[in-house]
Amino acid sequence: AQSVTQLGSHVSVSEGALVLLRCNYSSSVPPYLFWYVQYPNQGLQLLLKYTSAATLVKGINGFEAEFKKSETSFHLTKPSAHMSDAAEYFCAVSHTGGFKTIFGAGTRLFVKA
Amino acid sequence: NAGVTQTPKFQVLKTGQSMTLQCAQDMNHNSMYWYRQDPGMGLRLIYYSASEGTTDKGEVPNGYNVSRLNKREFSLRLESAAPSQTSVYFCATAIGTATNEKLFFGSGTQLSVL
């Protein structure tokens, strides 16, 4: 069975600082991995996805993530945080043998002025 | 273009009451999903529908029923609401059923069961 673990339920950074949100996955086959973002009182929207074409994936709003098979990780980064990045971020993996997406517990990002 | 529309946005129920959450999409997507979101647990799949006329259980189906009325609409019914069903419910769609497809989400229904 596939699963996703997000390290840290809350992360706080200063505006302009590096953002690093951690995600580790468990999968017996090459996975499809996703990062979604949820702004207050909204549904989730896709930031980026990994589909084996390239290990470094660039997404919207300056975010990127690197797939590291040896570490079973797919961490999300952004070089310089902006106040508008404050949101909850979810790592997800598509389910083997089907098309169901499994989500991590989420990491809430706080950005301090 | 509305995308994925959920109604109602907020609902308060008493234990034992029933209600139906509605989801409609205008993107001509084949697959539709119902998730619930609880603090510290992320999103958990309740039911899904790969195509019109088919539905399947997800991770947490107990206490819920669904209907894929047509290609556009996928409803979630609570027959006898319980406090444990207090949650935020999201409907999502995808073009098809490939494992690399992204999900499109509605804005959610916040449900409280007293």
PDB file of C-alpha atoms in Angstrom:
ATOM      1  CA  ALA A   1       0.000   0.000   0.000  1.00  0.00           C
ATOM      2  CA  GLN A   2       1.120   3.526  -0.673  1.00  0.00           C
ATOM      3  CA  SER A   3       1.329   6.222   1.954  1.00  0.00           C
ATOM      4  CA  VAL A   4       2.629   9.717   2.494  1.00  0.00           C
ATOM      5  CA  THR A   5       4.207  11.260   5.584  1.00  0.00           C
ATOM      6  CA  GLN A   6       4.597  14.991   5.974  1.00  0.00           C
ATOM      7  CA  LEU A   7       7.113  16.008   8.620  1.00  0.00           C
ATOM      8  CA  GLY A   8       5.897  18.927  10.695  1.00  0.00           C
ATOM      9  CA  SER A   9       2.272  19.947  10.993  1.00  0.00           C
ATOM     10  CA  HIS A  10       3.305  23.622  11.243  1.00  0.00           C
ATOM     11  CA  VAL A  11       6.246  25.489   9.732  1.00  0.00           C
ATOM     12  CA  SER A  12       6.982  29.143  10.368  1.00  0.00           C
ATOM     13  CA  VAL A  13       9.395  31.226   8.272  1.00  0.00           C
ATOM     14  CA  SER A  14      10.189  34.898   7.902  1.00  0.00           C
ATOM     15  CA  GLU A  15       9.293  36.732   4.727  1.00  0.00           C
ATOM     16  CA  GLY A  16      12.173  36.331   2.280  1.00  0.00           C
ATOM     17  CA  ALA A  17      13.485  33.155   3.909  1.00  0.00           C
ATOM     18  CA  LEU A  18      13.730  29.704   2.369  1.00  0.00           C
ATOM     19  CA  VAL A  19      10.632  27.536   2.526  1.00  0.00           C
ATOM     20  CA  LEU A  20      11.182  23.788   2.987  1.00  0.00           C
ATOM     21  CA  LEU A  21       8.238  21.449   3.482  1.00  0.00           C
ATOM     22  CA  ARG A  22       9.108  17.793   3.875  1.00  0.00           C
ATOM     23  CA  CYS A  23       7.349  14.797   2.375  1.00  0.00           C
ATOM     24  CA  ASN A  24       8.319  11.133   2.405  1.00  0.00           C
ATOM     25  CA  TYR A  25       6.406   8.461   0.561  1.00  0.00           C
ATOM     26  CA  SER A  26       6.070   4.735   0.678  1.00  0.00           C
ATOM     27  CA  SER A  27       5.453   2.865  -2.543  1.00  0.00           C
ATOM     28  CA  SER A  28       6.269  -0.530  -3.983  1.00  0.00           C
ATOM     29  CA  VAL A  29       6.215   0.807  -7.523  1.00  0.00           C
ATOM     30  CA  PRO A  30       7.340   4.100  -9.073  1.00  0.00           C
ATOM     31  CA  PRO A  31       4.871   6.634  -7.742  1.00  0.00           C
ATOM     32  CA  TYR A  32       3.153   9.683  -9.076  1.00  0.00           C
ATOM     33  CA  LEU A  33       3.596  12.456  -6.514  1.00  0.00           C
ATOM     34  CA  PHE A  34       1.807  15.744  -6.080  1.00  0.00           C
ATOM     35  CA  TRP A  35       1.844  18.887  -3.965  1.00  0.00           C
ATOM     36  CA  TYR A  36      -1.435  20.708  -3.447  1.00  0.00           C
ATOM     37  CA  VAL A  37      -2.022  24.033  -1.681  1.00  0.00           C
ATOM     38  CA  GLN A  38      -5.125  25.088   0.230  1.00  0.00           C
ATOM     39  CA  TYR A  39      -5.758  28.754   0.982  1.00  0.00           C
ATOM     40  CA  PRO A  40      -8.214  29.626   3.767  1.00  0.00           C
ATOM     41  CA  ASN A  41     -11.800  28.655   3.033  1.00  0.00           C
ATOM     42  CA  GLN A  42     -10.929  27.248  -0.366  1.00  0.00           C
ATOM     43  CA  GLY A  43     -10.513  23.860  -1.968  1.00  0.00           C
ATOM     44  CA  LEU A  44      -7.134  22.402  -2.834  1.00  0.00           C
ATOM     45  CA  GLN A  45      -5.312  23.361  -5.999  1.00  0.00           C
ATOM     46  CA  LEU A  46      -2.374  21.692  -7.663  1.00  0.00           C
ATOM     47  CA  LEU A  47       1.075  23.245  -7.145  1.00  0.00           C
ATOM     48  CA  LEU A  48       3.095  20.665  -9.055  1.00  0.00           C
ATOM     49  CA  LYS A  49       3.310  16.977  -9.869  1.00  0.00           C
ATOM     50  CA  TYR A  50       6.044  14.435 -10.517  1.00  0.00           C
ATOM     51  CA  THR A  51       5.426  11.920 -13.268  1.00  0.00           C
ATOM     52  CA  SER A  52       8.964  10.545 -13.861  1.00  0.00           C
ATOM     53  CA  ALA A  53       9.855  12.888 -16.717  1.00  0.00           C
ATOM     54  CA  ALA A  54      12.319  14.880 -14.555  1.00  0.00           C
ATOM     55  CA  THR A  55      13.372  14.628 -10.926  1.00  0.00           C
ATOM     56  CA  LEU A  56      13.232  18.397 -10.341  1.00  0.00           C
ATOM     57  CA  VAL A  57       9.713  19.658 -10.862  1.00  0.00           C
ATOM     58  CA  LYS A  58       8.805  23.321 -11.096  1.00  0.00           C
ATOM     59  CA  GLY A  59       5.357  24.462 -10.126  1.00  0.00           C
ATOM     60  CA  ILE A  60       3.355  27.626  -9.789  1.00  0.00           C
ATOM     61  CA  ASN A  61       4.227  30.631  -7.605  1.00  0.00           C
ATOM     62  CA  GLY A  62       7.975  29.843  -7.578  1.00  0.00           C
ATOM     63  CA  PHE A  63       7.688  26.478  -5.832  1.00  0.00           C
ATOM     64  CA  GLU A  64       9.642  23.416  -6.860  1.00  0.00           C
ATOM     65  CA  ALA A  65      10.133  19.885  -5.581  1.00  0.00           C
ATOM     66  CA  GLU A  66      12.811  17.266  -6.085  1.00  0.00           C
ATOM     67  CA  PHE A  67      12.093  13.561  -6.334  1.00  0.00           C
ATOM     68  CA  LYS A  68      14.785  11.519  -4.578  1.00  0.00           C
ATOM     69  CA  LYS A  69      14.210   7.826  -4.970  1.00  0.00           C
ATOM     70  CA  SER A  70      17.076   6.837  -2.653  1.00  0.00           C
ATOM     71  CA  GLU A  71      15.527   8.881   0.146  1.00  0.00           C
ATOM     72  CA  THR A  72      11.879   8.233  -0.857  1.00  0.00           C
ATOM     73  CA  SER A  73      11.354  11.956  -0.548  1.00  0.00           C
ATOM     74  CA  PHE A  74       9.594  14.696  -2.467  1.00  0.00           C
ATOM     75  CA  HIS A  75      10.311  17.872  -0.482  1.00  0.00           C
ATOM     76  CA  LEU A  76       8.790  21.203  -1.528  1.00  0.00           C
ATOM     77  CA  THR A  77      10.937  24.336  -1.596  1.00  0.00           C
ATOM     78  CA  LYS A  78      10.759  28.005  -2.441  1.00  0.00           C
ATOM     79  CA  PRO A  79      13.839  30.248  -2.246  1.00  0.00           C
ATOM     80  CA  SER A  80      12.086  33.296  -0.813  1.00  0.00           C
ATOM     81  CA  ALA A  81       8.818  33.207   1.132  1.00  0.00           C
ATOM     82  CA  HIS A  82       6.101  35.760   0.533  1.00  0.00           C
ATOM     83  CA  MET A  83       3.238  36.629   2.824  1.00  0.00           C
ATOM     84  CA  SER A  84       0.825  35.264   0.227  1.00  0.00           C
ATOM     85  CA  ASP A  85       2.395  31.794   0.591  1.00  0.00           C
ATOM     86  CA  ALA A  86       0.730  31.339   3.979  1.00  0.00           C
ATOM     87  CA  ALA A  87      -1.530  28.328   3.464  1.00  0.00           C
ATOM     88  CA  GLU A  88      -1.766  24.608   4.107  1.00  0.00           C
ATOM     89  CA  TYR A  89       0.230  22.315   1.858  1.00  0.00           C
ATOM     90  CA  PHE A  90      -0.530  18.693   1.124  1.00  0.00           C
ATOM     91  CA  CYS A  91       1.731  16.064  -0.349  1.00  0.00           C
ATOM     92  CA  ALA A  92      -0.088  13.269  -2.180  1.00  0.00           C
ATOM     93  CA  VAL A  93       0.596  10.029  -4.015  1.00  0.00           C
ATOM     94  CA  SER A  94      -1.554   8.264  -6.534  1.00  0.00           C
ATOM     95  CA  HIS A  95      -2.765   4.866  -5.442  1.00  0.00           C
ATOM     96  CA  THR A  96      -1.378   1.717  -7.006  1.00  0.00           C
ATOM     97  CA  GLY A  97      -3.686  -0.319  -9.120  1.00  0.00           C
ATOM     98  CA  GLY A  98      -6.091   2.516  -9.600  1.00  0.00           C
ATOM     99  CA  PHE A  99      -6.542   6.206  -9.675  1.00  0.00           C
ATOM    100  CA  LYS A 100      -7.214   7.180  -6.099  1.00  0.00           C
ATOM    101  CA  THR A 101      -5.047   9.907  -4.617  1.00  0.00           C
ATOM    102  CA  ILE A 102      -3.778   9.471  -1.061  1.00  0.00           C
ATOM    103  CA  PHE A 103      -3.016  12.649   0.875  1.00  0.00           C
ATOM    104  CA  GLY A 104      -0.632  13.408   3.698  1.00  0.00           C
ATOM    105  CA  ALA A 105      -1.834  15.103   6.874  1.00  0.00           C
ATOM    106  CA  GLY A 106      -0.796  18.540   5.651  1.00  0.00           C
ATOM    107  CA  THR A 107       1.667  21.209   6.758  1.00  0.00           C
ATOM    108  CA  ARG A 108       0.479  24.672   7.616  1.00  0.00           C
ATOM    109  CA  LEU A 109       2.941  27.357   6.559  1.00  0.00           C
ATOM    110  CA  PHE A 110       3.083  30.618   8.488  1.00  0.00           C
ATOM    111  CA  VAL A 111       5.013  33.570   7.055  1.00  0.00           C
ATOM    112  CA  LYS A 112       6.158  36.295   9.457  1.00  0.00           C
ATOM    113  CA  ALA A 113       6.713  39.874   8.383  1.00  0.00           C
TER     114      ALA A 113
ATOM    115  CA  ASN B   1     -16.859  28.677 -15.952  1.00  0.00           C
ATOM    116  CA  ALA B   2     -17.824  27.493 -12.472  1.00  0.00           C
ATOM    117  CA  GLY B   3     -15.672  24.311 -12.321  1.00  0.00           C
ATOM    118  CA  VAL B   4     -16.736  22.218  -9.322  1.00  0.00           C
ATOM    119  CA  THR B   5     -19.685  23.561  -7.334  1.00  0.00           C
ATOM    120  CA  GLN B   6     -20.660  22.258  -3.921  1.00  0.00           C
ATOM    121  CA  THR B   7     -23.821  23.046  -1.994  1.00  0.00           C
ATOM    122  CA  PRO B   8     -24.435  23.939   0.725  1.00  0.00           C
ATOM    123  CA  LYS B   9     -21.307  25.721   2.000  1.00  0.00           C
ATOM    124  CA  PHE B  10     -22.291  25.351   5.650  1.00  0.00           C
ATOM    125  CA  GLN B  11     -24.687  23.037   7.449  1.00  0.00           C
ATOM    126  CA  VAL B  12     -25.526  22.263  11.053  1.00  0.00           C
ATOM    127  CA  LEU B  13     -27.345  19.021  11.821  1.00  0.00           C
ATOM    128  CA  LYS B  14     -28.604  17.314  14.917  1.00  0.00           C
ATOM    129  CA  THR B  15     -27.561  13.737  15.598  1.00  0.00           C
ATOM    130  CA  GLY B  16     -29.776  11.369  13.630  1.00  0.00           C
ATOM    131  CA  GLN B  17     -30.813  13.857  10.963  1.00  0.00           C
ATOM    132  CA  SER B  18     -30.164  13.138   7.317  1.00  0.00           C
ATOM    133  CA  MET B  19     -28.922  15.340   4.527  1.00  0.00           C
ATOM    134  CA  THR B  20     -27.447  15.261   1.053  1.00  0.00           C
ATOM    135  CA  LEU B  21     -24.375  17.170  -0.072  1.00  0.00           C
ATOM    136  CA  GLN B  22     -24.500  18.124  -3.720  1.00  0.00           C
ATOM    137  CA  CYS B  23     -21.632  18.360  -6.182  1.00  0.00           C
ATOM    138  CA  ALA B  24     -21.859  19.437  -9.803  1.00  0.00           C
ATOM    139  CA  GLN B  25     -19.118  19.949 -12.377  1.00  0.00           C
ATOM    140  CA  ASP B  26     -19.150  21.599 -15.771  1.00  0.00           C
ATOM    141  CA  MET B  27     -15.732  20.382 -16.955  1.00  0.00           C
ATOM    142  CA  ASN B  28     -16.955  17.186 -18.635  1.00  0.00           C
ATOM    143  CA  HIS B  29     -14.751  15.114 -16.334  1.00  0.00           C
ATOM    144  CA  ASN B  30     -15.356  11.399 -16.003  1.00  0.00           C
ATOM    145  CA  SER B  31     -14.246  10.665 -12.451  1.00  0.00           C
ATOM    146  CA  MET B  32     -15.576  12.265  -9.289  1.00  0.00           C
ATOM    147  CA  TYR B  33     -14.619  11.917  -5.630  1.00  0.00           C
ATOM    148  CA  TRP B  34     -15.807  12.764  -2.144  1.00  0.00           C
ATOM    149  CA  TYR B  35     -13.184  13.482   0.530  1.00  0.00           C
ATOM    150  CA  ARG B  36     -13.481  14.557   4.133  1.00  0.00           C
ATOM    151  CA  GLN B  37     -10.867  16.770   5.760  1.00  0.00           C
ATOM    152  CA  ASP B  38     -10.140  16.563   9.463  1.00  0.00           C
ATOM    153  CA  PRO B  39      -7.386  18.369  11.405  1.00  0.00           C
ATOM    154  CA  GLY B  40      -4.148  16.409  11.457  1.00  0.00           C
ATOM    155  CA  MET B  41      -5.499  13.728   9.151  1.00  0.00           C
ATOM    156  CA  GLY B  42      -5.389  15.360   5.764  1.00  0.00           C
ATOM    157  CA  LEU B  43      -8.010  14.319   3.238  1.00  0.00           C
ATOM    158  CA  ARG B  44      -9.528  10.864   3.344  1.00  0.00           C
ATOM    159  CA  LEU B  45     -11.454   9.362   0.465  1.00  0.00           C
ATOM    160  CA  ILE B  46     -15.062   8.465   1.241  1.00  0.00           C
ATOM    161  CA  TYR B  47     -16.399   7.301  -2.145  1.00  0.00           C
ATOM    162  CA  TYR B  48     -15.467   7.735  -5.761  1.00  0.00           C
ATOM    163  CA  SER B  49     -17.010   7.282  -9.165  1.00  0.00           C
ATOM    164  CA  ALA B  50     -14.812   6.365 -12.110  1.00  0.00           C
ATOM    165  CA  SER B  51     -17.562   7.125 -14.598  1.00  0.00           C
ATOM    166  CA  GLU B  52     -21.274   7.700 -14.848  1.00  0.00           C
ATOM    167  CA  GLY B  53     -23.122   4.730 -13.406  1.00  0.00           C
ATOM    168  CA  THR B  54     -20.304   3.388 -11.229  1.00  0.00           C
ATOM    169  CA  THR B  55     -19.392   4.066  -7.620  1.00  0.00           C
ATOM    170  CA  ASP B  56     -16.905   2.501  -5.225  1.00  0.00           C
ATOM    171  CA  LYS B  57     -15.960   2.747  -1.577  1.00  0.00           C
ATOM    172  CA  GLY B  58     -12.907   4.637  -0.518  1.00  0.00           C
ATOM    173  CA  GLU B  59     -11.038   4.616   2.770  1.00  0.00           C
ATOM    174  CA  VAL B  60     -13.858   5.769   5.098  1.00  0.00           C
ATOM    175  CA  PRO B  61     -17.266   4.903   3.563  1.00  0.00           C
ATOM    176  CA  ASN B  62     -19.182   3.904   6.709  1.00  0.00           C
ATOM    177  CA  GLY B  63     -22.199   6.106   7.388  1.00  0.00           C
ATOM    178  CA  TYR B  64     -22.339   7.494   3.852  1.00  0.00           C
ATOM    179  CA  ASN B  65     -24.001   6.697   0.545  1.00  0.00           C
ATOM    180  CA  VAL B  66     -23.443   8.227  -2.867  1.00  0.00           C
ATOM    181  CA  SER B  67     -25.265   8.634  -6.154  1.00  0.00           C
ATOM    182  CA  ARG B  68     -23.720   9.420  -9.512  1.00  0.00           C
ATOM    183  CA  LEU B  69     -26.869  10.912 -10.955  1.00  0.00           C
ATOM    184  CA  ASN B  70     -25.321  11.700 -14.343  1.00  0.00           C
ATOM    185  CA  LYS B  71     -21.930  12.720 -15.645  1.00  0.00           C
ATOM    186  CA  ARG B  72     -22.170  16.154 -14.017  1.00  0.00           C
ATOM    187  CA  GLU B  73     -23.497  15.341 -10.557  1.00  0.00           C
ATOM    188  CA  PHE B  74     -22.235  13.250  -7.652  1.00  0.00           C
ATOM    189  CA  SER B  75     -24.088  13.491  -4.341  1.00  0.00           C
ATOM    190  CA  LEU B  76     -23.112  12.332  -0.857  1.00  0.00           C
ATOM    191  CA  ARG B  77     -25.825  11.330   1.610  1.00  0.00           C
ATOM    192  CA  LEU B  78     -25.673  11.019   5.369  1.00  0.00           C
ATOM    193  CA  GLU B  79     -28.652   8.877   6.385  1.00  0.00           C
ATOM    194  CA  SER B  80     -28.295   9.340  10.152  1.00  0.00           C
ATOM    195  CA  ALA B  81     -25.707  11.946  11.029  1.00  0.00           C
ATOM    196  CA  ALA B  82     -23.318  11.388  13.934  1.00  0.00           C
ATOM    197  CA  PRO B  83     -20.973  13.834  15.691  1.00  0.00           C
ATOM    198  CA  SER B  84     -18.027  11.890  14.242  1.00  0.00           C
ATOM    199  CA  GLN B  85     -19.137  13.096  10.823  1.00  0.00           C
ATOM    200  CA  THR B  86     -18.421  16.707  11.726  1.00  0.00           C
ATOM    201  CA  SER B  87     -15.889  17.643   9.083  1.00  0.00           C
ATOM    202  CA  VAL B  88     -15.212  19.628   5.946  1.00  0.00           C
ATOM    203  CA  TYR B  89     -16.295  17.735   2.848  1.00  0.00           C
ATOM    204  CA  PHE B  90     -14.711  18.237  -0.549  1.00  0.00           C
ATOM    205  CA  CYS B  91     -15.865  17.070  -3.912  1.00  0.00           C
ATOM    206  CA  ALA B  92     -13.172  16.633  -6.561  1.00  0.00           C
ATOM    207  CA  THR B  93     -13.057  15.640 -10.214  1.00  0.00           C
ATOM    208  CA  ALA B  94     -10.490  14.402 -12.709  1.00  0.00           C
ATOM    209  CA  ILE B  95     -10.552  14.058 -16.465  1.00  0.00           C
ATOM    210  CA  GLY B  96     -10.201  10.297 -16.367  1.00  0.00           C
ATOM    211  CA  THR B  97      -8.701   7.612 -14.217  1.00  0.00           C
ATOM    212  CA  ALA B  98      -4.989   7.724 -15.001  1.00  0.00           C
ATOM    213  CA  THR B  99      -2.825   7.737 -11.902  1.00  0.00           C
ATOM    214  CA  ASN B 100      -0.982  10.908 -12.889  1.00  0.00           C
ATOM    215  CA  GLU B 101      -4.026  13.107 -13.294  1.00  0.00           C
ATOM    216  CA  LYS B 102      -4.588  16.095 -11.098  1.00  0.00           C
ATOM    217  CA  LEU B 103      -7.724  16.644  -9.084  1.00  0.00           C
ATOM    218  CA  PHE B 104      -9.940  19.702  -9.301  1.00  0.00           C
ATOM    219  CA  PHE B 105     -11.630  20.603  -6.029  1.00  0.00           C
ATOM    220  CA  GLY B 106     -14.780  22.398  -5.010  1.00  0.00           C
ATOM    221  CA  SER B 107     -14.644  24.959  -2.214  1.00  0.00           C
ATOM    222  CA  GLY B 108     -16.000  22.570   0.403  1.00  0.00           C
ATOM    223  CA  THR B 109     -18.970  22.058   2.722  1.00  0.00           C
ATOM    224  CA  GLN B 110     -18.432  22.642   6.416  1.00  0.00           C
ATOM    225  CA  LEU B 111     -20.696  20.273   8.330  1.00  0.00           C
ATOM    226  CA  SER B 112     -21.291  20.288  12.079  1.00  0.00           C
ATOM    227  CA  VAL B 113     -23.270  17.521  13.755  1.00  0.00           C
ATOM    228  CA  LEU B 114     -24.446  18.352  17.268  1.00  0.00           C
TER     229      LEU B 114
END
